[in-house]
Short mmCIF file of C-alpha atoms and ligand atoms in Angstrom, two decimals:
data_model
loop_
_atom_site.label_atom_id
_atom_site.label_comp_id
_atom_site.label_asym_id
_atom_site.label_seq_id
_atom_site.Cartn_x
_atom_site.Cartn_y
_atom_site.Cartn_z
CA UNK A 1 10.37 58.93 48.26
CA UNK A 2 10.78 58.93 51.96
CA UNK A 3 10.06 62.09 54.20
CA UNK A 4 12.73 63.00 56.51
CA UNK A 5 11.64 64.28 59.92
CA UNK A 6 12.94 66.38 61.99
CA UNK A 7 10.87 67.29 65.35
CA UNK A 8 10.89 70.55 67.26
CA UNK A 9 13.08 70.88 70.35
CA UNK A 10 10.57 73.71 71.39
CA UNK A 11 7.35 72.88 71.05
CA UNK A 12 5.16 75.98 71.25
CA UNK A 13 1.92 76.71 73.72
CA UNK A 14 -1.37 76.04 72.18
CA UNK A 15 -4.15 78.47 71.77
CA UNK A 16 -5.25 78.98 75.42
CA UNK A 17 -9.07 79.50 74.56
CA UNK A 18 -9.82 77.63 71.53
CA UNK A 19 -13.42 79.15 71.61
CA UNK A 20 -11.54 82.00 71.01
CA UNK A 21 -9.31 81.17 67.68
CA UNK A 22 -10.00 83.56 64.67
CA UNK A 23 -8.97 82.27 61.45
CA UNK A 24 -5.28 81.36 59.66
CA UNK A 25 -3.26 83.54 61.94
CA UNK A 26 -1.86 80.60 64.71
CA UNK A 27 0.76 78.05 63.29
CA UNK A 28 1.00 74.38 64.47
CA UNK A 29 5.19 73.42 65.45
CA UNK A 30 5.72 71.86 62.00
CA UNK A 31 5.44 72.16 58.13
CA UNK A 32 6.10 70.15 55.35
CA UNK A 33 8.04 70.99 52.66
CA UNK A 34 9.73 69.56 49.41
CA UNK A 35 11.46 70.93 46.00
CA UNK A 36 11.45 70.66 42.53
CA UNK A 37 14.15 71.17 39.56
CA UNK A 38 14.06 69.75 36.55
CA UNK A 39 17.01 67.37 36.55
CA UNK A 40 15.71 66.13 39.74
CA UNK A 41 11.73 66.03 39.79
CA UNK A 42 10.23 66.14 43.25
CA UNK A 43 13.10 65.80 46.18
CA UNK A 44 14.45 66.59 49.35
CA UNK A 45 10.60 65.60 50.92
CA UNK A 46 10.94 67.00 54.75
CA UNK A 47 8.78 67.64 57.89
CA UNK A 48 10.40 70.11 59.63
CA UNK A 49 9.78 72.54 62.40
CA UNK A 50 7.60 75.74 61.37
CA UNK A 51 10.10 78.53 60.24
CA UNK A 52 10.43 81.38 57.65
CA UNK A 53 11.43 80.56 54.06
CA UNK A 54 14.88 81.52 52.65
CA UNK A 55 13.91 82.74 48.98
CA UNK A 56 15.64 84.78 46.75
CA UNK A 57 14.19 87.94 46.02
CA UNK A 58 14.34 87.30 42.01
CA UNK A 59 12.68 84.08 42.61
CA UNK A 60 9.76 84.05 39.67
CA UNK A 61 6.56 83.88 42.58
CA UNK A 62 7.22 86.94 43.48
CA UNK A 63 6.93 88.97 40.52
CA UNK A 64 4.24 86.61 38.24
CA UNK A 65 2.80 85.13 41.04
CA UNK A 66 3.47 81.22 39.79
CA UNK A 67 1.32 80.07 43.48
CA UNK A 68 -1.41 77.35 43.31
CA UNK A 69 -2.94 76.20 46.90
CA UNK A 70 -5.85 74.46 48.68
CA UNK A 71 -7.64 74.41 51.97
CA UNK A 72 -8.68 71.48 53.97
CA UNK A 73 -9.83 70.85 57.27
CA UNK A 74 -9.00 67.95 60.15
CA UNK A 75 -11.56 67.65 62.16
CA UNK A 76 -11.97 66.39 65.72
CA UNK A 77 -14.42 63.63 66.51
CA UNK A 78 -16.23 62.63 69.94
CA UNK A 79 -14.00 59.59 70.17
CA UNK A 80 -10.91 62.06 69.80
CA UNK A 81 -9.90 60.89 66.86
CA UNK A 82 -9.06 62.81 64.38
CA UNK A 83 -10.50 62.96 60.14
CA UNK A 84 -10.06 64.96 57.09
CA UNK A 85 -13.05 65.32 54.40
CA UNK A 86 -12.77 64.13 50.89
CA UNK A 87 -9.05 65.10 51.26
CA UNK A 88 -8.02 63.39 47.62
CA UNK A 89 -10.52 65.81 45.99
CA UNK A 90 -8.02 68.58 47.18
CA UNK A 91 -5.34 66.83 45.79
CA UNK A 92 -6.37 66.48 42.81
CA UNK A 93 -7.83 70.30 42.10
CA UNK A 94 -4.17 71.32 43.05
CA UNK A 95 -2.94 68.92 40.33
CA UNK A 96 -5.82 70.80 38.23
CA UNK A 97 -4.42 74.49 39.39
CA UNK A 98 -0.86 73.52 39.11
CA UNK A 99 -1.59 72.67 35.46
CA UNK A 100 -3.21 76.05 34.71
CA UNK A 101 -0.41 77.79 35.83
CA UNK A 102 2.24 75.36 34.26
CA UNK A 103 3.64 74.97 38.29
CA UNK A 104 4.96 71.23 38.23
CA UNK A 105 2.43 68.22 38.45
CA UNK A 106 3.47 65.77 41.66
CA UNK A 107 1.75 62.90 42.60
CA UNK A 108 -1.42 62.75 44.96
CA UNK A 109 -1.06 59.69 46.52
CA UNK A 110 2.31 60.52 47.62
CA UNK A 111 1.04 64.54 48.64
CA UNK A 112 -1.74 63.18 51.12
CA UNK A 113 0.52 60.39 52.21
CA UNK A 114 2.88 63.63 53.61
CA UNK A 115 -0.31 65.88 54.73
CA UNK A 116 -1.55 63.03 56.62
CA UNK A 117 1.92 62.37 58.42
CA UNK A 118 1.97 66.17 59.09
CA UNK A 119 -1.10 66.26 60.41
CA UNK A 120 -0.83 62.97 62.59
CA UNK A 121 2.31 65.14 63.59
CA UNK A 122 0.59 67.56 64.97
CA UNK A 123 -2.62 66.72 65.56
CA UNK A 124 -2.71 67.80 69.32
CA UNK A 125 -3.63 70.88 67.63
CA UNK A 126 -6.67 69.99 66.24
CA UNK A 127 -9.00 72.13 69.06
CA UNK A 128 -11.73 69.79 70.85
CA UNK A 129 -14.49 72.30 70.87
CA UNK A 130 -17.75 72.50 68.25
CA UNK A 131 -16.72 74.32 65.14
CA UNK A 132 -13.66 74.53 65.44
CA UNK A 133 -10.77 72.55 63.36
CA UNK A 134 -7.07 72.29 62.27
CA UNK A 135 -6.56 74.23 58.46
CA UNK A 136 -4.72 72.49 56.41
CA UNK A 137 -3.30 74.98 53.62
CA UNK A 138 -1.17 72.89 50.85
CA UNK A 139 0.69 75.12 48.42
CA UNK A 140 2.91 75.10 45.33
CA UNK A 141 5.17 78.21 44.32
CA UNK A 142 7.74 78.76 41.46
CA UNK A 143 11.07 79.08 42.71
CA UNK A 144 13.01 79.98 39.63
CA UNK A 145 15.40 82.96 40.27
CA UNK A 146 14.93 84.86 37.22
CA UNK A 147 12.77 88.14 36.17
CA UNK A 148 12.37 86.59 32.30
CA UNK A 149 8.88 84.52 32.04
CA UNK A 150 10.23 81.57 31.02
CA UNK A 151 8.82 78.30 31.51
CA UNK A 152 8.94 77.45 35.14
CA UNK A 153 12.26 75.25 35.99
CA UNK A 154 12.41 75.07 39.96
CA UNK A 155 9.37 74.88 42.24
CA UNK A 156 8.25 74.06 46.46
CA UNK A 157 5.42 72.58 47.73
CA UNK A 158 4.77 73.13 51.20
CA UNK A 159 2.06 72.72 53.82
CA UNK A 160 1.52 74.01 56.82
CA UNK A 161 -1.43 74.01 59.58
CA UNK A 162 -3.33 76.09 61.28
CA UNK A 163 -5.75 75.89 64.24
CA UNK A 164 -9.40 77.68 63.49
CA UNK A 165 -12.52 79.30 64.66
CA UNK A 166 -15.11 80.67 62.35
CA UNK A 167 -13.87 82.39 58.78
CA UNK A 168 -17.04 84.83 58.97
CA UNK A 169 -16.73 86.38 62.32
CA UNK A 170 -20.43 86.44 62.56
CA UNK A 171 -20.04 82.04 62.41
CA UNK A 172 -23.72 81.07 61.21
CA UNK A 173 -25.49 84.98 61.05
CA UNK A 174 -26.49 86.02 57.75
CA UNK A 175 -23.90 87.90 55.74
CA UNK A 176 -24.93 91.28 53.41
CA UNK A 177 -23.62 90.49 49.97
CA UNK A 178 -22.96 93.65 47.76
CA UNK A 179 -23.14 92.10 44.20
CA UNK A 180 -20.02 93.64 42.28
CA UNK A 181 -20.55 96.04 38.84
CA UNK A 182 -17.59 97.10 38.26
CA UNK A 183 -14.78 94.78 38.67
CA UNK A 184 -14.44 91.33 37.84
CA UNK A 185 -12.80 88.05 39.35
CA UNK A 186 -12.06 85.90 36.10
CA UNK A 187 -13.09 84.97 32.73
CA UNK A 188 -13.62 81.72 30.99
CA UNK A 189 -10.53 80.80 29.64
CA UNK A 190 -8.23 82.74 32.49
CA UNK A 191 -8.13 81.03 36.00
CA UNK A 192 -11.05 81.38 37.81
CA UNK A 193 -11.52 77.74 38.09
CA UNK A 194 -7.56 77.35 39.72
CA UNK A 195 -7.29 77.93 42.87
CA UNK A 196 -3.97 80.57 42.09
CA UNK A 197 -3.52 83.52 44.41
CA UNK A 198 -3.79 85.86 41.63
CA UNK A 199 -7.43 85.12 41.72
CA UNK A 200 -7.53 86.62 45.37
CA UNK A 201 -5.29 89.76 44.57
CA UNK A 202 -7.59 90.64 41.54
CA UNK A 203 -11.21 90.54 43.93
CA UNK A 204 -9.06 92.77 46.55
CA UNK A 205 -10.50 96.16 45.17
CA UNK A 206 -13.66 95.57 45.12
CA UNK A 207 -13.75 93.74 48.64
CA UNK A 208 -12.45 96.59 49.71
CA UNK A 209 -15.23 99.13 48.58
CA UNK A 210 -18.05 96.41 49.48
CA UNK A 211 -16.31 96.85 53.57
CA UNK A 212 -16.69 100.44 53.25
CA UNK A 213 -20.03 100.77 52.01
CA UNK A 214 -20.82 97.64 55.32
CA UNK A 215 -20.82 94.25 53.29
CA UNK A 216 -19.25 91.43 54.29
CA UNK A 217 -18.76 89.96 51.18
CA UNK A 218 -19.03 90.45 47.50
CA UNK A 219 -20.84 88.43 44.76
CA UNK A 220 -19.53 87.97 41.41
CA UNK A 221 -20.81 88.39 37.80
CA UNK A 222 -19.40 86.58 34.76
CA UNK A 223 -16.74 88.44 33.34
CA UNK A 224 -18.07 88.81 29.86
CA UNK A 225 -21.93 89.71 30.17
CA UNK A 226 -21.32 90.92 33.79
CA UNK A 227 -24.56 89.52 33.76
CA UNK A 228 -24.56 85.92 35.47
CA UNK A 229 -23.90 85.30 38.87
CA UNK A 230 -20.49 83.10 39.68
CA UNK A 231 -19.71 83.28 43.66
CA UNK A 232 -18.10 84.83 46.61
CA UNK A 233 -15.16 85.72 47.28
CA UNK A 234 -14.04 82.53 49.35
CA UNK A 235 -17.38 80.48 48.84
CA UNK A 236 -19.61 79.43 45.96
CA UNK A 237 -23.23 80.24 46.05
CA UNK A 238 -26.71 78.77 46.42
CA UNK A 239 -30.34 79.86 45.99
CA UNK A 240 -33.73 78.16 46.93
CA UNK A 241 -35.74 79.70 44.72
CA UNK A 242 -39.57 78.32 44.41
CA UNK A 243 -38.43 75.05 46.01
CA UNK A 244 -35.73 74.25 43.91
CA UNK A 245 -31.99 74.88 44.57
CA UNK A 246 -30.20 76.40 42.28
CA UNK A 247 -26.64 77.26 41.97
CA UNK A 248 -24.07 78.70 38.95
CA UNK A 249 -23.14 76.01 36.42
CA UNK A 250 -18.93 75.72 36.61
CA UNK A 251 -18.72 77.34 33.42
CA UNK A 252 -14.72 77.50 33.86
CA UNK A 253 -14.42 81.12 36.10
CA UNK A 254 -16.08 79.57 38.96
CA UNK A 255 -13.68 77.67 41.40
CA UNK A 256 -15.44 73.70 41.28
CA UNK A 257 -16.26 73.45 45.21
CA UNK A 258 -15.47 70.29 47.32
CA UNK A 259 -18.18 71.78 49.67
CA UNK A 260 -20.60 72.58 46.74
CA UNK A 261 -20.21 69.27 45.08
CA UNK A 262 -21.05 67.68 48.48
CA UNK A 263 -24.20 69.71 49.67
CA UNK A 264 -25.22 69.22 45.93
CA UNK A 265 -25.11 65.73 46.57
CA UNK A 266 -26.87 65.80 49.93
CA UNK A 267 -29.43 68.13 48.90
CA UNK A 268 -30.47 65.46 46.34
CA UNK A 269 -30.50 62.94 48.27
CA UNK A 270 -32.65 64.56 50.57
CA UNK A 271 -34.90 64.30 47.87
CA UNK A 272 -34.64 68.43 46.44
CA UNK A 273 -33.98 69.23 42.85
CA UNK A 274 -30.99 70.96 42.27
CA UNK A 275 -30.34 73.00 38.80
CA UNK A 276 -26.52 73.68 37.92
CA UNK A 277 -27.10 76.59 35.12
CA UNK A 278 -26.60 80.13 34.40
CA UNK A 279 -28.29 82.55 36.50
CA UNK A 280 -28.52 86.02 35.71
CA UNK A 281 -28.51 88.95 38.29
CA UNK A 282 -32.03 89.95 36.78
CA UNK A 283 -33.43 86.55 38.09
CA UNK A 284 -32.10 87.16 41.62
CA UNK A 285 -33.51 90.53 41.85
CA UNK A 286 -37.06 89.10 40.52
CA UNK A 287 -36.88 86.59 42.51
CA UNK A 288 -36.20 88.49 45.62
CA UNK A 289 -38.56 90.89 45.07
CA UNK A 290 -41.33 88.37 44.54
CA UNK A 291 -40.77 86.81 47.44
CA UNK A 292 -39.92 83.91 45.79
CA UNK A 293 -36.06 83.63 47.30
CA UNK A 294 -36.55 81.14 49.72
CA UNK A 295 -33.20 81.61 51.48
CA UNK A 296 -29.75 82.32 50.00
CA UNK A 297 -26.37 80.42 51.17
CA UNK A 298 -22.30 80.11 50.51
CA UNK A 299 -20.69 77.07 50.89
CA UNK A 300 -17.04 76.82 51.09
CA UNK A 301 -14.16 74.71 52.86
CA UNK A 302 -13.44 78.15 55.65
CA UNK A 303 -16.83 79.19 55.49
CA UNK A 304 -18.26 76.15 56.08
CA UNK A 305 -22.88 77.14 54.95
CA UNK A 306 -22.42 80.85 55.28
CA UNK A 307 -26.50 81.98 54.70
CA UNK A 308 -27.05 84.76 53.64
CA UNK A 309 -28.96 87.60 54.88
CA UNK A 310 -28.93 90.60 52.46
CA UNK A 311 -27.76 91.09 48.42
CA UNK A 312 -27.80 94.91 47.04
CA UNK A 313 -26.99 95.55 43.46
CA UNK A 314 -26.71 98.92 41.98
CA UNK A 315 -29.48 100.98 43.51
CA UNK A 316 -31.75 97.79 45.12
CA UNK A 317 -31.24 96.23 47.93
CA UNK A 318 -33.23 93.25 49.12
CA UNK A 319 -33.42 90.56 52.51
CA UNK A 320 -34.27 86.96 52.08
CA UNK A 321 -35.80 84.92 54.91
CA UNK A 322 -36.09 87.86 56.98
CA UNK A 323 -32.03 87.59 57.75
CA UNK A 324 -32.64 84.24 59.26
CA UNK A 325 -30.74 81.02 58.41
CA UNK A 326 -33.47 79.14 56.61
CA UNK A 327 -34.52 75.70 57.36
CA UNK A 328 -33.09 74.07 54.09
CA UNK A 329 -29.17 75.88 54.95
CA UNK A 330 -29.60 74.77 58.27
CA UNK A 331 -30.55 71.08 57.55
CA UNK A 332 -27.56 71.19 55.31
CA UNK A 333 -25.06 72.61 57.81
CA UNK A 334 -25.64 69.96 60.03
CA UNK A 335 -25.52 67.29 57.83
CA UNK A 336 -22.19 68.32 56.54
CA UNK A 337 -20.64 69.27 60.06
CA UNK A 338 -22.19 66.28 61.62
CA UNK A 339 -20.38 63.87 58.73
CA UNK A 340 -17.28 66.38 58.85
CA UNK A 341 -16.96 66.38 62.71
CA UNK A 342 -17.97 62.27 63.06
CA UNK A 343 -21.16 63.31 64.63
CA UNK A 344 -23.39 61.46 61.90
CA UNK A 345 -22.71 58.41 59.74
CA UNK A 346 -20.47 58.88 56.28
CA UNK A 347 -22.80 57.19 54.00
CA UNK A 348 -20.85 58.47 51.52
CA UNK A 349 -16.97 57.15 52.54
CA UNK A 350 -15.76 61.17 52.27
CA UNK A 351 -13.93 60.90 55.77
CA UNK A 352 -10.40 59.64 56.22
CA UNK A 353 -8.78 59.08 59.42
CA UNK A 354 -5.54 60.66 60.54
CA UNK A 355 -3.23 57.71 61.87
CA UNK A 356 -2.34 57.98 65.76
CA UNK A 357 0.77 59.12 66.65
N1 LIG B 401 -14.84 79.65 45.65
C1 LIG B 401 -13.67 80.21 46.00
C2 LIG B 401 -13.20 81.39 45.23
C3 LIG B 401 -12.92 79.69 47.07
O1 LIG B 401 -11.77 80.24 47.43
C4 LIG B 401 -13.43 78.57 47.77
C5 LIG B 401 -12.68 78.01 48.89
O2 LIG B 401 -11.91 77.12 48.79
C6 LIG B 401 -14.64 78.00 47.35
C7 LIG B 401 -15.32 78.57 46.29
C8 LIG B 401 -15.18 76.77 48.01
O3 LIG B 401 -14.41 75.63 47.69
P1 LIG B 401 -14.28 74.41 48.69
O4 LIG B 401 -15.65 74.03 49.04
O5 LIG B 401 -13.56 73.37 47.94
O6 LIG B 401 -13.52 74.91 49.88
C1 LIG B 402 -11.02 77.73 51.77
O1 LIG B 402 -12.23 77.74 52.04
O2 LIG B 402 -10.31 76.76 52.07
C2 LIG B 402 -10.36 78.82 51.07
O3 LIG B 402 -9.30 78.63 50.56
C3 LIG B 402 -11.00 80.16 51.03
C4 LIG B 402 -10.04 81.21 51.53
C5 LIG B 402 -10.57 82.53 51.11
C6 LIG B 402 -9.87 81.14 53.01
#
């Protein structure tokens, strides 16, 4: 299928101060967007400029929220170029979250063949200074007018980009986790491993209540036991614990990382052991008040290593590494930003190159 583009007549200013950019609320000039219908498949595949969507209000999205979506970076490199990291793995989680939901299955190839036109598009907006990049937020919603759940008919993917600074506002300080009792993000069986917006609405309570009470973030427990820890709220989670890392098995409620698959890899080839099992809130605790918590991160596409500072659950509340970043989450930040941002070799072949314009 070929993409029809059509360019903006009024190209907007960029971010004066990209030192300054927060996160996902600037827009590049274009977006990319395509339909489904059953007769049809996948059609009408367009770049056009960035503008609202005309939806009817019946459509199905907004009422059973049928929405999958990912989040990638571009990144710029010393040479100016401009990369994306293990971009296909993205693709083909969405496929994975599409299916959960029953959205409509497209083809990858063809998906990052678009995103990569997009973002060759508009690349001018990928900002030039350290730690910042261009977002890159694919997403699939059901676009069947009708307030019967059916099966879903009519769909539209779309992506669209947007220019970022740090996700935590602190960037690389520690962040105070409150570790949630009460509510819970998924089960095995539901979606927690699709990346569906559902997912988000459902941890928006208890975020809420962790702000209030000062956290930054909250940490989730298994749905069933509420006893084993699964992850953040954006990120998943790892512990150094006695020398080992160890992080939550992906036991089907826990969203399977791009970032946590990588740092697992580099961590091991660094030479550490890493353990993917259950681990239950009582270990934490014991293990941070022994002393034997090394240091505590989250790892996540936005979040980039996020380490951690603080954890309270129910009445205890505990620091690891004397709210420093540790020397084993700081080794691994700069591994990954220095393959991410072409600072340090890809041993590993996860960067692609955005074509020139
Ligand atoms: N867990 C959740 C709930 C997330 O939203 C994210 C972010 O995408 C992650 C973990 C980290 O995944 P990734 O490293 O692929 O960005
Ligand atoms: C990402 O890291 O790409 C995400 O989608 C997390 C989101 C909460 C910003």
């Amino acid at each position: 299928m070929d993409i029809k583009i059509t360019r903006t007549t009024s190209p907007r200013p960029k971010p004066a101060d990209p030192t300054k950019l927060g996160f996902g609320t600037v827009f590049t000039d274009h977006m990319f967007t395509m339909d489904y219908d059953t007769e049809r498949g996948w059609h009408d595949a367009e770049i056009v400029p960035l503008d609202d969507l005309r939806i009817h209000p019946g459509a199905a999205v907004f009422h059973y929220g049928a929405e999958v979506f990912e989040g990638l970076k571009a990144y710029r490199t010393e040479d100016g170029s401009v990369q994306l990291f293990r971009p296909m793995d993205n693709m083909q989680r969405m496929r994975d979250s599409a299916e959960r939901i029953q959205l409509p299955d497209f083809d990858p190839d063809f998906l990052l063949s678009a995103l990569l036109q997009l973002v060759a598009l508009d690349q001018e907006w990928t900002p030039a200074v350290p730690s910042a990049s261009l977002y890159i937020r694919p997403f699939e919603i059901c676009t069947d007018i009708d307030l019967g759940l059916h099966s879903i008919g009519k769909a539209k993917m779309l992506i669209i980009l947007s220019p970022v600074g740090s996700y935590l506002s602190g960037g690389l300080r520690p962040v105070s986790i409150l570790i949630e009792d009460q509510d819970v993000r998924a089960v095995r069986g539901g979606t927690g491993y699709a990346k569906c917006g559902g997912n988000y609405a459902a941890a928006n309570r208890a975020a809420a209540r962790a702000e209030k009470k000062g956290y930054s973030q909250v940490l989730w427990l298994d749905g069933v036991h509420r006893k084993y820890i699964e992850e953040v709220g954006g990120m998943n989670v790892m512990f150094k614990i006695g020398g080992k890392v160890v992080t939550p098995a992906l036991t089907g409620s826990v969203l399977p990382g791009i970032t946590r698959r990588s740092c697992i890899q580099l961590l091991r080839d660094k030479g550490l052991e890493v353990e993917e099992r259950l681990i239950s809130v009582d270990e934490v605790m014991d293990a941070l008040s022994s002393g034997a918590m090394e240091e505590a991160w989250g790892c996540g596409t936005a979040a980039v290593i996020s380490p951690i500072g603080s954890f309270a659950y129910q009445d205890k509340a505990f620091t690891v590494n004397g709210e420093q970043i540790g020397p084993c989450a700081q080794e691994l930040y700069d591994t990954l930003t220095g393959i991410q941002w072409g600072r340090r070799e890809d041993p590993y072949g996860w960067t692609v190159k955005v074509p020139k314009n």
